[in-house]
PDB file of C-alpha atoms in Angstrom:
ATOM      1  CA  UNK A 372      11.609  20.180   7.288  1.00 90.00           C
ATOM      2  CA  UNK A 373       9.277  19.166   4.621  1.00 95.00           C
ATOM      3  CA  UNK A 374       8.014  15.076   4.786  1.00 97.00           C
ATOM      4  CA  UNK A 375       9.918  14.165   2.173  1.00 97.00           C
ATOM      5  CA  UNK A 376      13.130  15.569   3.561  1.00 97.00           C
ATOM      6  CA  UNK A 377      12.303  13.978   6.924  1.00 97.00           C
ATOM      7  CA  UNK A 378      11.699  10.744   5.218  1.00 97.00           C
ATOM      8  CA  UNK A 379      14.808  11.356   3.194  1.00 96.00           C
ATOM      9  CA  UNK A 380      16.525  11.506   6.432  1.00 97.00           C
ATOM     10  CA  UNK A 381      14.585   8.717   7.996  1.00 96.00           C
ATOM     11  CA  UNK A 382      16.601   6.395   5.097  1.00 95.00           C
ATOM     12  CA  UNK A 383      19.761   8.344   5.567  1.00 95.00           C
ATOM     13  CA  UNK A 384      19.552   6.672   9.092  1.00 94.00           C
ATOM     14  CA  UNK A 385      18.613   3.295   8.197  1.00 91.00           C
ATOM     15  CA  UNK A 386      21.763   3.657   5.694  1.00 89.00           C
ATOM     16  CA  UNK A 387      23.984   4.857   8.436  1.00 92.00           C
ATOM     17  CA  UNK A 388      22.573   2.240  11.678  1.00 89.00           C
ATOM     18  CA  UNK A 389      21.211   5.300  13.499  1.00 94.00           C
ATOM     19  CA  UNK A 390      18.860   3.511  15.443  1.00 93.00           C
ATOM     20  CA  UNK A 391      18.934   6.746  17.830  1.00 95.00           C
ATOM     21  CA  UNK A 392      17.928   8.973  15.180  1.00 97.00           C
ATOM     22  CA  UNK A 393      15.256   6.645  13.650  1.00 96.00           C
ATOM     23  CA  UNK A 394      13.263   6.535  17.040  1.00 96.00           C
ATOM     24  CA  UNK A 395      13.401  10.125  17.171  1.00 97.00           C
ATOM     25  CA  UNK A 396      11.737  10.333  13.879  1.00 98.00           C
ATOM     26  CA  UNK A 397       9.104   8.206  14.954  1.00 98.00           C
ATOM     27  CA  UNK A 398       6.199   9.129  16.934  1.00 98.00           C
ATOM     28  CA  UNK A 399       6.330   7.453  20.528  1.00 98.00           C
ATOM     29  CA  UNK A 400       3.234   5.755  19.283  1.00 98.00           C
ATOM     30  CA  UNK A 401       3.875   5.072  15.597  1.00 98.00           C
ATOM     31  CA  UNK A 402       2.510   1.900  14.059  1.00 98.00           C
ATOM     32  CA  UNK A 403       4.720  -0.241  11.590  1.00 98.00           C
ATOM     33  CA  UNK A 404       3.293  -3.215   9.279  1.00 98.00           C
ATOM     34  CA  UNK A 405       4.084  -5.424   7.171  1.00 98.00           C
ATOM     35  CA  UNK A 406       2.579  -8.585   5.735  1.00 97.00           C
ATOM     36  CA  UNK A 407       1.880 -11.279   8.379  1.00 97.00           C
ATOM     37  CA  UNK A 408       3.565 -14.081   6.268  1.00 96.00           C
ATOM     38  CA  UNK A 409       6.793 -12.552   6.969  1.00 97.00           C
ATOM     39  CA  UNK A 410       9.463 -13.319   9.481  1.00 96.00           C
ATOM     40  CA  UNK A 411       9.534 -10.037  10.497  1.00 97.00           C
ATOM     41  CA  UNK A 412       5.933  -9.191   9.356  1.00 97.00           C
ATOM     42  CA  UNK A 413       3.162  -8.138  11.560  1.00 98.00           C
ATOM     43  CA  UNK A 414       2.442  -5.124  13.534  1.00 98.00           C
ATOM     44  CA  UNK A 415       4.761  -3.363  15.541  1.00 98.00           C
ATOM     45  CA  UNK A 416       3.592  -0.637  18.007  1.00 98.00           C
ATOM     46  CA  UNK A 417       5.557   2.362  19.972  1.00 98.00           C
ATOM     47  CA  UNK A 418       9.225   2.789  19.837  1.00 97.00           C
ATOM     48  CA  UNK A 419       9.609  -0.461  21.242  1.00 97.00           C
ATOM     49  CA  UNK A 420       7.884  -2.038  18.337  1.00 97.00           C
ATOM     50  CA  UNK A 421      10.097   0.069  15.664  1.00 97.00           C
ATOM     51  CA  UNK A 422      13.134  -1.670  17.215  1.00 95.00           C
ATOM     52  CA  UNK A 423      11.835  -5.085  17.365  1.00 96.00           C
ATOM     53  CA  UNK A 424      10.687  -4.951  13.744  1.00 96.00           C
ATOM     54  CA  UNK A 425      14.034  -3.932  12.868  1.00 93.00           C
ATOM     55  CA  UNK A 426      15.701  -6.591  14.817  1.00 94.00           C
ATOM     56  CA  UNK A 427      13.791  -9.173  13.277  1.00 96.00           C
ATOM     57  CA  UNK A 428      14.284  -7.697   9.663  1.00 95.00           C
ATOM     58  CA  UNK A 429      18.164  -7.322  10.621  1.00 93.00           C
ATOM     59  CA  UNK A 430      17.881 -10.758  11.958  1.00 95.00           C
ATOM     60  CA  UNK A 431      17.067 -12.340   8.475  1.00 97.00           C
ATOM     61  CA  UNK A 432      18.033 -10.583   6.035  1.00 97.00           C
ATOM     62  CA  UNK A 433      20.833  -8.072   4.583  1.00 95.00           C
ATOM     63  CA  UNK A 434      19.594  -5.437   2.722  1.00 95.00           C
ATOM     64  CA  UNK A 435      19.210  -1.839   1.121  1.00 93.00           C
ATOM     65  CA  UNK A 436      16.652   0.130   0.032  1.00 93.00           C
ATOM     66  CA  UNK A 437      17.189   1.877  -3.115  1.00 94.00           C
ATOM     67  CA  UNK A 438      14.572   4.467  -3.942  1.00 94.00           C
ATOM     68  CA  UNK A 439      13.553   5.179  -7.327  1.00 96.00           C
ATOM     69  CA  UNK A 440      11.077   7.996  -6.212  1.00 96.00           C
ATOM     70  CA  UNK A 441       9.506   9.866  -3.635  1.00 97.00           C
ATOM     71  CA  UNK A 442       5.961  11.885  -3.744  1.00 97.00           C
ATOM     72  CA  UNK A 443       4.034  13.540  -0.772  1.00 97.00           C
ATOM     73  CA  UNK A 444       0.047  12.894  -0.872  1.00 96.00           C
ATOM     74  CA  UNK A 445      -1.592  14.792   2.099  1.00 95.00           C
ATOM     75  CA  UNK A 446      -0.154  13.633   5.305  1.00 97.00           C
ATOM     76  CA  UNK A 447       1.581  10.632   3.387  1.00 98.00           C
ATOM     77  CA  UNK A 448       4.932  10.147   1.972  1.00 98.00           C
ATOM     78  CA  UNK A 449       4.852   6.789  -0.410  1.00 98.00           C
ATOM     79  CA  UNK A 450       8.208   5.842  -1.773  1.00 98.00           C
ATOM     80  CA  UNK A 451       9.113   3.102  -4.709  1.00 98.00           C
ATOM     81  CA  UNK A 452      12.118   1.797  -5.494  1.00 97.00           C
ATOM     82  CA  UNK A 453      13.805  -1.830  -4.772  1.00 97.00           C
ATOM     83  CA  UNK A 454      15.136  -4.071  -1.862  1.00 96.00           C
ATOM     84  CA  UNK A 455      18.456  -5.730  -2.494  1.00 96.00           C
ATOM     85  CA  UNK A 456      19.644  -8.438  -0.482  1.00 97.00           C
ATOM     86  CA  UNK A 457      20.773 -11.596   1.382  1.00 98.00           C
ATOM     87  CA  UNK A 458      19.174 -13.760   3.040  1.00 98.00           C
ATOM     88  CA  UNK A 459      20.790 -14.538   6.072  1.00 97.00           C
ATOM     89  CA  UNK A 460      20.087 -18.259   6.555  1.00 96.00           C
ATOM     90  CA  UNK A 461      20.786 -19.331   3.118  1.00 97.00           C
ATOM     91  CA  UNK A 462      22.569 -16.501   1.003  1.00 97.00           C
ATOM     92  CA  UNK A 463      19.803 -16.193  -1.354  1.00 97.00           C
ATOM     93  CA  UNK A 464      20.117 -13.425  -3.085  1.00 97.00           C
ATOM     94  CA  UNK A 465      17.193 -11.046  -3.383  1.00 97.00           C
ATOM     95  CA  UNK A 466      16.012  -8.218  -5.902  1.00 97.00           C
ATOM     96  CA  UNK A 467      12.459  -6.891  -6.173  1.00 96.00           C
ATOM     97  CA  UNK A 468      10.339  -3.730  -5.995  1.00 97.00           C
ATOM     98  CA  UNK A 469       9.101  -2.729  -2.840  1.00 97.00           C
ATOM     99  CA  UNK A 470       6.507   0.575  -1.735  1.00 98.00           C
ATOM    100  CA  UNK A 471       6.732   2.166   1.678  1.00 98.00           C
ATOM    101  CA  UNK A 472       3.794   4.181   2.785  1.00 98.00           C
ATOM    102  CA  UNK A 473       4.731   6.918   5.083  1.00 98.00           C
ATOM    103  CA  UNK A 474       2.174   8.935   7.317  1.00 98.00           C
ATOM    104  CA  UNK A 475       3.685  11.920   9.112  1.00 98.00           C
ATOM    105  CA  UNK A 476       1.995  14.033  11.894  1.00 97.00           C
ATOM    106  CA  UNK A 477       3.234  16.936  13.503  1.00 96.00           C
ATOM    107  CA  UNK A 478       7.182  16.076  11.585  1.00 96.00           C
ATOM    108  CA  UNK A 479       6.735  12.001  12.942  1.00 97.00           C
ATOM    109  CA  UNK A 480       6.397   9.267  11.759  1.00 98.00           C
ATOM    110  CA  UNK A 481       3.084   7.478  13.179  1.00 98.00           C
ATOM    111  CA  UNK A 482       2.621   4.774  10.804  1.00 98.00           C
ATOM    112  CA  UNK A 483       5.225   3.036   8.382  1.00 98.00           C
ATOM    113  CA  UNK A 484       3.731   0.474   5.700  1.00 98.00           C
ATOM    114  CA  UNK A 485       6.093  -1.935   3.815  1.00 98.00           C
ATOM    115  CA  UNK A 486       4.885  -3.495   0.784  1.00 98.00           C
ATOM    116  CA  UNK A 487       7.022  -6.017  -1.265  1.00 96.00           C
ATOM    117  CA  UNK A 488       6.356  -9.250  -3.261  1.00 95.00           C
ATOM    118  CA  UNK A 489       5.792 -11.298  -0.241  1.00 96.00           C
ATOM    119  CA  UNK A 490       5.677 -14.917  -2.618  1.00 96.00           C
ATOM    120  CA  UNK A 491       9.192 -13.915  -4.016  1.00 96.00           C
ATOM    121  CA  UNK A 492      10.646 -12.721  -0.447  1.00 96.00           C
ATOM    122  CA  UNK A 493       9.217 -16.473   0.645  1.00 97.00           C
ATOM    123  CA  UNK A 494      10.873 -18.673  -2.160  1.00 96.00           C
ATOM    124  CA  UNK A 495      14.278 -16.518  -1.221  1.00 97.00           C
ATOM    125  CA  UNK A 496      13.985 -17.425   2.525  1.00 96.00           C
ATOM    126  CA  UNK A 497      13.334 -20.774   2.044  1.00 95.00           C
ATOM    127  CA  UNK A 498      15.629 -21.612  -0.751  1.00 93.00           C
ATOM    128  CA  UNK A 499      18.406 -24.625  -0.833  1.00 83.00           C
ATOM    129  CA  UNK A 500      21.582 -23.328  -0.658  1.00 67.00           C
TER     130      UNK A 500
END
Protein backbone atom coordinates (compact mmCIF):
# COMPACT_ATOMS: atom_id res chain seq x y z
CA UNK A 1 0.00 0.00 0.00
CA UNK A 2 0.90 3.45 -0.94
CA UNK A 3 0.81 6.28 2.28
CA UNK A 4 -2.02 7.73 1.20
CA UNK A 5 -4.00 4.53 0.98
CA UNK A 6 -2.67 3.54 4.41
CA UNK A 7 -3.69 6.85 5.73
CA UNK A 8 -6.93 6.47 3.86
CA UNK A 9 -7.37 3.41 5.84
CA UNK A 10 -6.01 4.84 9.02
CA UNK A 11 -9.47 7.25 8.80
CA UNK A 12 -11.53 4.38 7.57
CA UNK A 13 -10.73 3.05 11.15
CA UNK A 14 -11.23 6.04 13.13
CA UNK A 15 -14.74 6.12 11.13
CA UNK A 16 -15.46 2.57 11.98
CA UNK A 17 -13.97 2.51 16.12
CA UNK A 18 -11.21 0.11 15.05
CA UNK A 19 -9.04 0.88 17.73
CA UNK A 20 -7.33 -2.65 16.87
CA UNK A 21 -6.59 -1.69 13.47
CA UNK A 22 -5.42 1.90 14.28
CA UNK A 23 -2.58 0.55 16.65
CA UNK A 24 -1.54 -1.68 14.03
CA UNK A 25 -1.05 1.18 11.74
CA UNK A 26 0.98 2.87 14.12
CA UNK A 27 4.50 2.29 14.80
CA UNK A 28 5.03 0.76 18.42
CA UNK A 29 6.86 3.98 18.95
CA UNK A 30 4.88 6.60 17.02
CA UNK A 31 4.62 10.09 18.43
CA UNK A 32 1.18 12.02 18.36
CA UNK A 33 0.78 15.96 19.11
CA UNK A 34 -1.30 18.32 19.36
CA UNK A 35 -1.41 21.81 20.83
CA UNK A 36 -0.77 21.89 24.61
CA UNK A 37 -3.83 24.19 25.29
CA UNK A 38 -6.01 21.38 24.52
CA UNK A 39 -7.82 18.92 26.69
CA UNK A 40 -6.53 16.29 24.89
CA UNK A 41 -3.42 18.19 23.59
CA UNK A 42 0.09 17.33 24.32
CA UNK A 43 2.32 14.56 23.37
CA UNK A 44 1.44 11.13 23.31
CA UNK A 45 4.13 8.40 22.91
CA UNK A 46 3.95 4.44 21.90
CA UNK A 47 0.76 2.64 21.40
CA UNK A 48 -0.14 3.40 24.76
CA UNK A 49 -0.03 7.06 24.08
CA UNK A 50 -2.21 6.66 20.68
CA UNK A 51 -4.97 5.26 22.93
CA UNK A 52 -4.82 7.72 25.63
CA UNK A 53 -4.93 10.62 23.18
CA UNK A 54 -7.88 9.12 21.75
CA UNK A 55 -9.57 8.59 24.99
CA UNK A 56 -9.17 11.99 25.97
CA UNK A 57 -10.32 13.37 22.47
CA UNK A 58 -13.36 10.76 22.72
CA UNK A 59 -13.74 11.98 26.19
CA UNK A 60 -14.64 15.63 25.11
CA UNK A 61 -15.74 15.83 22.16
CA UNK A 62 -17.93 14.10 19.24
CA UNK A 63 -16.60 14.39 16.07
CA UNK A 64 -15.65 13.57 12.31
CA UNK A 65 -13.11 14.31 10.18
CA UNK A 66 -14.06 15.19 6.78
CA UNK A 67 -11.18 15.42 4.35
CA UNK A 68 -11.14 17.77 1.61
CA UNK A 69 -7.69 16.49 0.28
CA UNK A 70 -4.87 14.35 0.61
CA UNK A 71 -1.11 14.85 -0.89
CA UNK A 72 2.09 12.73 -0.13
CA UNK A 73 5.42 14.96 0.39
CA UNK A 74 8.44 12.58 0.95
CA UNK A 75 7.83 10.43 3.90
CA UNK A 76 4.72 12.69 4.86
CA UNK A 77 1.12 12.43 4.21
CA UNK A 78 -0.63 16.04 5.16
CA UNK A 79 -4.36 16.01 4.90
CA UNK A 80 -6.98 19.19 5.00
CA UNK A 81 -10.32 19.13 5.39
CA UNK A 82 -12.73 19.99 8.56
CA UNK A 83 -13.67 18.72 12.13
CA UNK A 84 -17.36 18.62 12.88
CA UNK A 85 -18.62 18.29 16.21
CA UNK A 86 -20.01 18.35 19.79
CA UNK A 87 -18.72 19.20 22.54
CA UNK A 88 -19.42 16.86 25.09
CA UNK A 89 -19.80 19.01 28.22
CA UNK A 90 -21.87 21.66 26.75
CA UNK A 91 -23.27 20.65 23.18
CA UNK A 92 -21.46 23.31 21.47
CA UNK A 93 -21.44 22.74 18.24
CA UNK A 94 -18.18 22.88 16.32
CA UNK A 95 -17.06 23.48 12.56
CA UNK A 96 -13.55 24.48 11.47
CA UNK A 97 -10.62 23.48 9.27
CA UNK A 98 -8.18 21.31 10.62
CA UNK A 99 -4.47 19.80 8.93
CA UNK A 100 -3.08 16.46 9.97
CA UNK A 101 0.54 15.86 9.26
CA UNK A 102 1.30 12.28 8.69
CA UNK A 103 4.93 10.74 8.71
CA UNK A 104 5.09 7.11 7.61
CA UNK A 105 8.16 4.75 7.89
CA UNK A 106 8.48 1.42 6.74
CA UNK A 107 4.06 1.45 6.02
CA UNK A 108 3.63 3.09 9.99
CA UNK A 109 2.70 5.64 11.28
CA UNK A 110 5.56 7.20 13.64
CA UNK A 111 4.36 10.59 14.12
CA UNK A 112 0.71 12.07 13.77
CA UNK A 113 0.38 16.05 13.97
CA UNK A 114 -3.09 17.67 14.48
CA UNK A 115 -3.48 21.18 13.68
CA UNK A 116 -6.84 23.08 14.18
CA UNK A 117 -7.90 26.61 15.31
CA UNK A 118 -7.06 26.00 18.86
CA UNK A 119 -8.85 29.77 20.02
CA UNK A 120 -12.13 28.56 18.26
CA UNK A 121 -11.90 24.79 19.67
CA UNK A 122 -11.44 26.87 23.25
CA UNK A 123 -14.52 29.31 23.02
CA UNK A 124 -16.58 25.89 21.93
CA UNK A 125 -15.39 24.00 25.09
CA UNK A 126 -16.01 26.57 27.30
CA UNK A 127 -19.23 27.92 26.04
CA UNK A 128 -22.67 28.48 28.18
CA UNK A 129 -25.05 26.19 27.25
Amino acid sequence: MSNIEIIKELYAAFASGDVDRILELCDPDCVVLQDDALPWGGRYEGLDGVATFGLALGGTVDSVVTSDGLFEAGDRVIQFGRSRGTVLANGAVFDMPEVHVWTLRNGMVTTAEFYTNSHAMLDALNKVS
